[in-house]
Structures are given as structure tokens and as C-alpha cells.
PDB file of C-alpha atoms in Angstrom:
ATOM      1  CA  MET A   1     -14.610   2.873   6.259  1.00 44.00           C
ATOM      2  CA  ASN A   2     -11.196   2.084   7.589  1.00 43.00           C
ATOM      3  CA  HIS A   3      -9.438  -0.081   4.992  1.00 44.00           C
ATOM      4  CA  GLU A   4      -5.884   0.417   6.313  1.00 46.00           C
ATOM      5  CA  LEU A   5      -6.122  -1.965   9.252  1.00 46.00           C
ATOM      6  CA  ASP A   6      -3.608  -4.483   7.891  1.00 55.00           C
ATOM      7  CA  PHE A   7      -1.292  -2.081   6.041  1.00 60.00           C
ATOM      8  CA  PRO A   8       2.085  -1.372   7.676  1.00 62.00           C
ATOM      9  CA  ALA A   9       2.034   1.761   9.809  1.00 62.00           C
ATOM     10  CA  GLY A  10       3.258   4.799   7.911  1.00 72.00           C
ATOM     11  CA  ILE A  11       3.315   3.036   4.554  1.00 79.00           C
ATOM     12  CA  TRP A  12       2.175   6.143   2.675  1.00 86.00           C
ATOM     13  CA  GLU A  13       4.621   8.537   4.340  1.00 86.00           C
ATOM     14  CA  ALA A  14       6.990   8.067   1.386  1.00 85.00           C
ATOM     15  CA  PHE A  15       4.701  10.330  -0.633  1.00 85.00           C
ATOM     16  CA  ALA A  16       5.163  13.160   1.879  1.00 83.00           C
ATOM     17  CA  LYS A  17       8.948  13.167   2.222  1.00 84.00           C
ATOM     18  CA  SER A  18       9.765  15.317  -0.794  1.00 79.00           C
ATOM     19  CA  ARG A  19       6.812  17.726  -0.721  1.00 86.00           C
ATOM     20  CA  PRO A  20       5.873  20.320   1.918  1.00 91.00           C
ATOM     21  CA  PRO A  21       2.330  19.933   3.280  1.00 94.00           C
ATOM     22  CA  VAL A  22      -0.504  22.363   2.551  1.00 95.00           C
ATOM     23  CA  ARG A  23      -2.271  23.645   5.656  1.00 96.00           C
ATOM     24  CA  CYS A  24      -6.079  23.739   5.599  1.00 96.00           C
ATOM     25  CA  SER A  25      -8.533  25.309   8.038  1.00 95.00           C
ATOM     26  CA  PRO A  26     -11.732  23.530   9.145  1.00 91.00           C
ATOM     27  CA  GLY A  27     -14.371  23.848   6.424  1.00 92.00           C
ATOM     28  CA  TYR A  28     -11.855  24.206   3.589  1.00 95.00           C
ATOM     29  CA  LEU A  29     -13.019  22.438   0.407  1.00 96.00           C
ATOM     30  CA  ILE A  30     -10.095  20.375  -0.841  1.00 97.00           C
ATOM     31  CA  TYR A  31     -11.814  19.232  -4.019  1.00 96.00           C
ATOM     32  CA  LEU A  32     -15.298  19.244  -5.484  1.00 94.00           C
ATOM     33  CA  GLN A  33     -17.541  16.591  -6.957  1.00 92.00           C
ATOM     34  CA  ASP A  34     -17.523  16.389 -10.779  1.00 91.00           C
ATOM     35  CA  THR A  35     -14.148  18.125 -11.176  1.00 94.00           C
ATOM     36  CA  SER A  36     -11.069  16.582 -12.774  1.00 93.00           C
ATOM     37  CA  ALA A  37      -8.535  14.859 -10.520  1.00 93.00           C
ATOM     38  CA  THR A  38      -5.009  16.066 -11.238  1.00 93.00           C
ATOM     39  CA  CYS A  39      -3.755  14.714  -7.905  1.00 94.00           C
ATOM     40  CA  PHE A  40      -4.753  12.781  -4.814  1.00 95.00           C
ATOM     41  CA  TYR A  41      -3.717  13.459  -1.229  1.00 95.00           C
ATOM     42  CA  TYR A  42      -1.831  12.153   1.771  1.00 94.00           C
ATOM     43  CA  LEU A  43      -3.316  13.360   5.050  1.00 94.00           C
ATOM     44  CA  LYS A  44      -0.403  14.186   7.327  1.00 93.00           C
ATOM     45  CA  THR A  45      -2.415  15.603  10.242  1.00 93.00           C
ATOM     46  CA  GLY A  46      -6.085  16.268  11.032  1.00 92.00           C
ATOM     47  CA  GLN A  47      -9.365  14.838   9.741  1.00 89.00           C
ATOM     48  CA  VAL A  48     -11.027  15.134   6.331  1.00 92.00           C
ATOM     49  CA  LYS A  49     -14.474  13.998   5.241  1.00 89.00           C
ATOM     50  CA  SER A  50     -15.546  12.894   1.779  1.00 89.00           C
ATOM     51  CA  PHE A  51     -19.178  13.405   0.861  1.00 86.00           C
ATOM     52  CA  LEU A  52     -21.750  13.362  -1.907  1.00 83.00           C
ATOM     53  CA  GLN A  53     -24.047  16.309  -2.538  1.00 78.00           C
ATOM     54  CA  SER A  54     -27.279  16.145  -4.512  1.00 70.00           C
ATOM     55  CA  GLU A  55     -28.669  18.916  -6.710  1.00 70.00           C
ATOM     56  CA  ASP A  56     -30.987  20.038  -3.895  1.00 69.00           C
ATOM     57  CA  GLY A  57     -28.049  20.395  -1.497  1.00 68.00           C
ATOM     58  CA  ALA A  58     -28.583  17.200   0.497  1.00 70.00           C
ATOM     59  CA  GLU A  59     -25.319  15.731   1.726  1.00 74.00           C
ATOM     60  CA  ARG A  60     -24.207  12.187   2.497  1.00 76.00           C
ATOM     61  CA  VAL A  61     -20.911  11.557   4.246  1.00 78.00           C
ATOM     62  CA  LEU A  62     -18.964   8.681   2.687  1.00 79.00           C
ATOM     63  CA  ASN A  63     -15.905   8.545   4.877  1.00 80.00           C
ATOM     64  CA  VAL A  64     -13.866  10.403   7.480  1.00 82.00           C
ATOM     65  CA  TYR A  65     -10.105  10.139   6.984  1.00 87.00           C
ATOM     66  CA  ARG A  66      -7.524  10.434   9.755  1.00 86.00           C
ATOM     67  CA  ALA A  67      -3.800  11.165   9.711  1.00 88.00           C
ATOM     68  CA  GLY A  68      -1.850   8.654   7.653  1.00 87.00           C
ATOM     69  CA  SER A  69      -4.639   8.107   5.115  1.00 88.00           C
ATOM     70  CA  LEU A  70      -4.816   8.609   1.376  1.00 90.00           C
ATOM     71  CA  PHE A  71      -7.905  10.131  -0.202  1.00 92.00           C
ATOM     72  CA  GLY A  72      -9.083  11.182  -3.647  1.00 92.00           C
ATOM     73  CA  GLU A  73      -7.079   8.410  -5.306  1.00 91.00           C
ATOM     74  CA  ALA A  74      -9.823   6.593  -7.223  1.00 87.00           C
ATOM     75  CA  SER A  75     -10.622   9.410  -9.661  1.00 89.00           C
ATOM     76  CA  PHE A  76      -6.924  10.190 -10.014  1.00 91.00           C
ATOM     77  CA  PHE A  77      -6.153   6.685 -11.265  1.00 89.00           C
ATOM     78  CA  ASP A  78      -9.243   6.116 -13.440  1.00 87.00           C
ATOM     79  CA  GLU A  79      -8.957   9.663 -14.904  1.00 89.00           C
ATOM     80  CA  LEU A  80     -12.705  10.311 -14.603  1.00 89.00           C
ATOM     81  CA  PRO A  81     -14.421  13.227 -12.802  1.00 91.00           C
ATOM     82  CA  ARG A  82     -14.506  13.029  -9.031  1.00 92.00           C
ATOM     83  CA  VAL A  83     -17.588  11.294  -7.644  1.00 87.00           C
ATOM     84  CA  SER A  84     -17.403  13.082  -4.286  1.00 89.00           C
ATOM     85  CA  SER A  85     -16.125  16.208  -2.571  1.00 94.00           C
ATOM     86  CA  ALA A  86     -13.637  16.467   0.311  1.00 95.00           C
ATOM     87  CA  MET A  87     -13.582  18.985   3.166  1.00 94.00           C
ATOM     88  CA  ALA A  88     -11.286  19.553   6.135  1.00 94.00           C
ATOM     89  CA  LEU A  89     -13.080  18.816   9.412  1.00 89.00           C
ATOM     90  CA  THR A  90     -10.206  20.008  11.604  1.00 90.00           C
ATOM     91  CA  PRO A  91      -6.993  21.945  10.980  1.00 94.00           C
ATOM     92  CA  CYS A  92      -5.162  19.699   8.515  1.00 95.00           C
ATOM     93  CA  GLU A  93      -1.901  19.228   6.704  1.00 96.00           C
ATOM     94  CA  ILE A  94      -2.259  17.533   3.327  1.00 96.00           C
ATOM     95  CA  VAL A  95       0.295  16.614   0.681  1.00 95.00           C
ATOM     96  CA  PRO A  96      -0.877  16.706  -2.978  1.00 95.00           C
ATOM     97  CA  ILE A  97       0.394  13.717  -4.957  1.00 93.00           C
ATOM     98  CA  ASP A  98       0.611  14.233  -8.718  1.00 93.00           C
ATOM     99  CA  ARG A  99       1.677  11.863 -11.505  1.00 92.00           C
ATOM    100  CA  GLU A 100       5.307  12.926 -11.352  1.00 92.00           C
ATOM    101  CA  LEU A 101       5.517  12.057  -7.659  1.00 91.00           C
ATOM    102  CA  VAL A 102       3.638   8.751  -8.091  1.00 90.00           C
ATOM    103  CA  THR A 103       5.934   7.679 -10.933  1.00 92.00           C
ATOM    104  CA  GLN A 104       9.008   8.623  -8.928  1.00 90.00           C
ATOM    105  CA  GLN A 105       7.935   6.770  -5.778  1.00 89.00           C
ATOM    106  CA  PHE A 106       6.748   3.647  -7.614  1.00 90.00           C
ATOM    107  CA  ALA A 107      10.063   3.453  -9.498  1.00 91.00           C
ATOM    108  CA  GLN A 108      12.028   3.728  -6.252  1.00 89.00           C
ATOM    109  CA  ASN A 109       9.767   1.370  -4.302  1.00 87.00           C
ATOM    110  CA  PRO A 110       7.864  -1.256  -6.352  1.00 88.00           C
ATOM    111  CA  GLU A 111       6.361  -2.622  -3.109  1.00 86.00           C
ATOM    112  CA  LEU A 112       4.553   0.689  -2.734  1.00 87.00           C
ATOM    113  CA  ALA A 113       2.883   0.149  -6.124  1.00 87.00           C
ATOM    114  CA  LEU A 114       1.693  -3.304  -5.024  1.00 87.00           C
ATOM    115  CA  ALA A 115       0.369  -1.832  -1.790  1.00 87.00           C
ATOM    116  CA  MET A 116      -1.521   0.792  -3.788  1.00 88.00           C
ATOM    117  CA  MET A 117      -3.177  -1.902  -5.912  1.00 87.00           C
ATOM    118  CA  LYS A 118      -4.259  -3.699  -2.749  1.00 86.00           C
ATOM    119  CA  TYR A 119      -5.525  -0.422  -1.298  1.00 84.00           C
ATOM    120  CA  LEU A 120      -7.644   0.320  -4.364  1.00 83.00           C
ATOM    121  CA  ALA A 121      -9.043  -3.215  -4.430  1.00 79.00           C
ATOM    122  CA  ARG A 122      -9.892  -2.934  -0.718  1.00 75.00           C
ATOM    123  CA  THR A 123     -11.745   0.311  -1.390  1.00 72.00           C
ATOM    124  CA  VAL A 124     -13.957  -1.391  -3.981  1.00 68.00           C
ATOM    125  CA  ARG A 125     -14.661  -4.291  -1.625  1.00 64.00           C
ATOM    126  CA  LEU A 126     -15.590  -2.064   1.291  1.00 62.00           C
ATOM    127  CA  LEU A 127     -17.801   0.167  -0.831  1.00 61.00           C
ATOM    128  CA  SER A 128     -19.673  -2.965  -1.884  1.00 57.00           C
ATOM    129  CA  GLY A 129     -19.989  -3.855   1.779  1.00 55.00           C
ATOM    130  CA  GLN A 130     -21.381  -0.405   2.542  1.00 57.00           C
ATOM    131  CA  VAL A 131     -24.122  -0.920  -0.056  1.00 55.00           C
ATOM    132  CA  ASP A 132     -25.052  -4.178   1.663  1.00 55.00           C
ATOM    133  CA  GLN A 133     -25.067  -2.510   5.065  1.00 57.00           C
ATOM    134  CA  MET A 134     -27.277   0.356   3.964  1.00 56.00           C
ATOM    135  CA  ALA A 135     -29.723  -1.975   2.260  1.00 57.00           C
ATOM    136  CA  PHE A 136     -30.133  -4.714   4.851  1.00 65.00           C
ATOM    137  CA  ARG A 137     -28.887  -3.643   8.283  1.00 80.00           C
ATOM    138  CA  PRO A 138     -31.122  -2.071  10.977  1.00 87.00           C
ATOM    139  CA  ALA A 139     -30.554   1.499  12.136  1.00 88.00           C
ATOM    140  CA  ARG A 140     -28.953   0.501  15.477  1.00 92.00           C
ATOM    141  CA  TRP A 141     -26.376  -1.593  13.620  1.00 90.00           C
ATOM    142  CA  ARG A 142     -25.622   1.204  11.140  1.00 87.00           C
ATOM    143  CA  VAL A 143     -25.125   3.832  13.849  1.00 92.00           C
ATOM    144  CA  ALA A 144     -22.969   1.548  16.013  1.00 92.00           C
ATOM    145  CA  ASN A 145     -20.796   0.554  13.050  1.00 87.00           C
ATOM    146  CA  TYR A 146     -20.351   4.171  11.986  1.00 87.00           C
ATOM    147  CA  LEU A 147     -19.296   5.267  15.488  1.00 91.00           C
ATOM    148  CA  LEU A 148     -16.763   2.440  15.757  1.00 89.00           C
ATOM    149  CA  THR A 149     -15.329   3.302  12.340  1.00 81.00           C
ATOM    150  CA  LEU A 150     -15.103   7.016  13.028  1.00 81.00           C
ATOM    151  CA  ALA A 151     -13.829   7.009  16.619  1.00 85.00           C
ATOM    152  CA  ASP A 152     -10.253   8.054  17.296  1.00 82.00           C
ATOM    153  CA  ARG A 153      -7.884   6.134  19.554  1.00 81.00           C
ATOM    154  CA  ALA A 154      -9.430   7.780  22.617  1.00 86.00           C
ATOM    155  CA  GLY A 155     -12.836   6.458  21.590  1.00 90.00           C
ATOM    156  CA  THR A 156     -14.370   9.773  20.504  1.00 91.00           C
ATOM    157  CA  ALA A 157     -16.240  10.215  17.226  1.00 88.00           C
ATOM    158  CA  PHE A 158     -16.353  13.878  16.222  1.00 86.00           C
ATOM    159  CA  CYS A 159     -19.607  14.255  14.322  1.00 85.00           C
ATOM    160  CA  THR A 160     -23.105  15.672  14.589  1.00 88.00           C
ATOM    161  CA  GLN A 161     -26.333  13.716  14.492  1.00 90.00           C
ATOM    162  CA  GLU A 162     -26.873  15.165  11.023  1.00 86.00           C
ATOM    163  CA  ASP A 163     -23.485  13.770   9.944  1.00 83.00           C
ATOM    164  CA  ILE A 164     -24.413  10.314  11.192  1.00 87.00           C
ATOM    165  CA  ALA A 165     -27.843  10.426   9.560  1.00 85.00           C
ATOM    166  CA  ALA A 166     -26.324  11.408   6.209  1.00 78.00           C
ATOM    167  CA  ALA A 167     -23.623   8.743   6.438  1.00 77.00           C
ATOM    168  CA  VAL A 168     -25.860   5.794   7.322  1.00 80.00           C
ATOM    169  CA  SER A 169     -28.985   6.774   5.348  1.00 77.00           C
ATOM    170  CA  VAL A 170     -31.481   7.103   8.189  1.00 82.00           C
ATOM    171  CA  SER A 171     -33.357  10.129   9.508  1.00 87.00           C
ATOM    172  CA  ARG A 172     -31.911  12.454  12.145  1.00 89.00           C
ATOM    173  CA  VAL A 173     -34.846  11.553  14.413  1.00 93.00           C
ATOM    174  CA  THR A 174     -33.869   7.894  14.188  1.00 93.00           C
ATOM    175  CA  VAL A 175     -30.222   8.704  14.937  1.00 93.00           C
ATOM    176  CA  SER A 176     -31.297  10.731  17.981  1.00 95.00           C
ATOM    177  CA  ARG A 177     -33.420   7.836  19.241  1.00 95.00           C
ATOM    178  CA  VAL A 178     -30.646   5.275  18.734  1.00 95.00           C
ATOM    179  CA  LEU A 179     -28.001   7.442  20.393  1.00 96.00           C
ATOM    180  CA  GLY A 180     -30.383   8.031  23.290  1.00 95.00           C
ATOM    181  CA  GLU A 181     -30.736   4.266  23.716  1.00 95.00           C
ATOM    182  CA  PHE A 182     -26.973   3.817  23.640  1.00 96.00           C
ATOM    183  CA  ALA A 183     -26.459   6.620  26.179  1.00 95.00           C
ATOM    184  CA  ARG A 184     -29.068   5.235  28.606  1.00 96.00           C
ATOM    185  CA  ALA A 185     -27.398   1.838  28.387  1.00 95.00           C
ATOM    186  CA  GLY A 186     -24.066   3.464  29.289  1.00 96.00           C
ATOM    187  CA  TRP A 187     -22.446   2.575  25.983  1.00 96.00           C
ATOM    188  CA  VAL A 188     -21.766   6.149  24.843  1.00 95.00           C
ATOM    189  CA  GLU A 189     -21.610   9.667  26.220  1.00 95.00           C
ATOM    190  CA  LEU A 190     -23.106  12.404  24.065  1.00 95.00           C
ATOM    191  CA  GLY A 191     -21.257  15.711  23.779  1.00 92.00           C
ATOM    192  CA  TYR A 192     -21.246  18.803  21.596  1.00 89.00           C
ATOM    193  CA  ARG A 193     -20.639  17.597  18.046  1.00 86.00           C
ATOM    194  CA  SER A 194     -19.133  14.404  19.430  1.00 91.00           C
ATOM    195  CA  VAL A 195     -19.948  10.947  20.772  1.00 94.00           C
ATOM    196  CA  ARG A 196     -17.574   9.267  23.224  1.00 94.00           C
ATOM    197  CA  ILE A 197     -17.665   5.484  23.238  1.00 95.00           C
ATOM    198  CA  LEU A 198     -17.675   4.076  26.776  1.00 95.00           C
ATOM    199  CA  GLN A 199     -18.427   0.419  26.047  1.00 94.00           C
ATOM    200  CA  SER A 200     -16.904  -0.514  22.695  1.00 93.00           C
ATOM    201  CA  LYS A 201     -17.402  -4.234  23.389  1.00 93.00           C
ATOM    202  CA  GLU A 202     -21.148  -3.716  23.509  1.00 94.00           C
ATOM    203  CA  LEU A 203     -21.154  -1.862  20.197  1.00 93.00           C
ATOM    204  CA  HIS A 204     -18.945  -4.510  18.592  1.00 91.00           C
ATOM    205  CA  ALA A 205     -21.291  -7.213  19.870  1.00 92.00           C
ATOM    206  CA  LEU A 206     -24.242  -5.382  18.330  1.00 90.00           C
ATOM    207  CA  CYS A 207     -22.446  -5.196  14.988  1.00 83.00           C
ATOM    208  CA  LYS A 208     -21.909  -8.959  15.003  1.00 78.00           C
ATOM    209  CA  LEU A 209     -25.635  -9.679  15.254  1.00 64.00           C
TER     210      LEU A 209
END
């Protein structure tokens, strides 16, 4: 769910200039579902996933954030318990952003406040779109869209088949079948905990159907 496509590059770096980053190892839980949100975060380096977890331990990945992203902001601004958890997928540097820092930056740069409003509105819109996708789109479309969203600039999506299944609400068996189809067609190359996109045009064409 990349909703920063039309934001200026580095727009959120202002939040990181006056605070040293916190270093996190892979697997570190940054925050937990149902806890209070005293801050949100700027991701300076690395990748972080947000996810939901049910009472029986089942997990659904909501998003994977890359360097330059904000995360955890919704619960911070509405002052309600967090609806998801966040975990470092790779070694990360994150900058906690509390109310003092937000107030300071918004006072110095009103354009940043307007950008934040747009960012929050975009989040709501894209979450609505995700509901539509999960309800009405076929499995091949869901998997292709997820890979395109997650892939880094080199075209590699670092995820397991279980991650994909949880994120797009289909079974792992279905994900395995779809990825096998994509690999045989030469669209992707399957690796250990990763999928490398070889033919992004084909995946984009599938997502337009």
C-alpha cells in the first residue's frame, strides 16, 4: 500500500533532523496492537511490516514500509488504541515522533501539516480500496498487486508465501500455485523468502484486468 507516490521525495525527513534514530534488529516489535499510541515513527532505513493478529495467533500483514515512510500515525492522531502491530523485517533505524516534535515541526513548516492531512486522507482511501480488492479480485490479481507494491527498486519483494497469503487473504496453497504459474511464465523468479520480478509489465497488465 504505497501512498507516497506523489509526495515530494524526503518530505518527512524534517521529523528526523532533531532526533537521533533508534536502531532495531529484525523481529523487533516496535509497537503492539491495542496499546496506546504516544508517538508515531519515521523509518530512516530498513523495512517494517504492520500486521493484525487474531486471538488464535493468526496474522495478516497490512503493509510493508520502506525507508522514507511514516507509520503508526493513525492511532497517534485519533488518540485511540492501535489497531495493528509493527515489527522490523530488516535492520532498521526509526525516529519516534511525539506531540512536542509534531507541534514544533508544524509551527515551523505549515506545508508539512497540509501534507500530513493529505497523507492521512490517502491512507483512508487506500484502505477502502484494499477492502474492495480483497472482496472482489481474483487470487492472481491479489498476488500480482501485492508483489508490485512490496518490491524494492531492484524488483525484489522480500516475503514468504505465508506473508503473501496473510496479506491478500487467500490460502498458502493458492499463493504457491499462483507463484508457480508466474514463474513458469517467466514473470518472476522464486528465491528463499523472496520473489524477484522479471516482467513487471506483465504483472501490471494483469492488475489492469
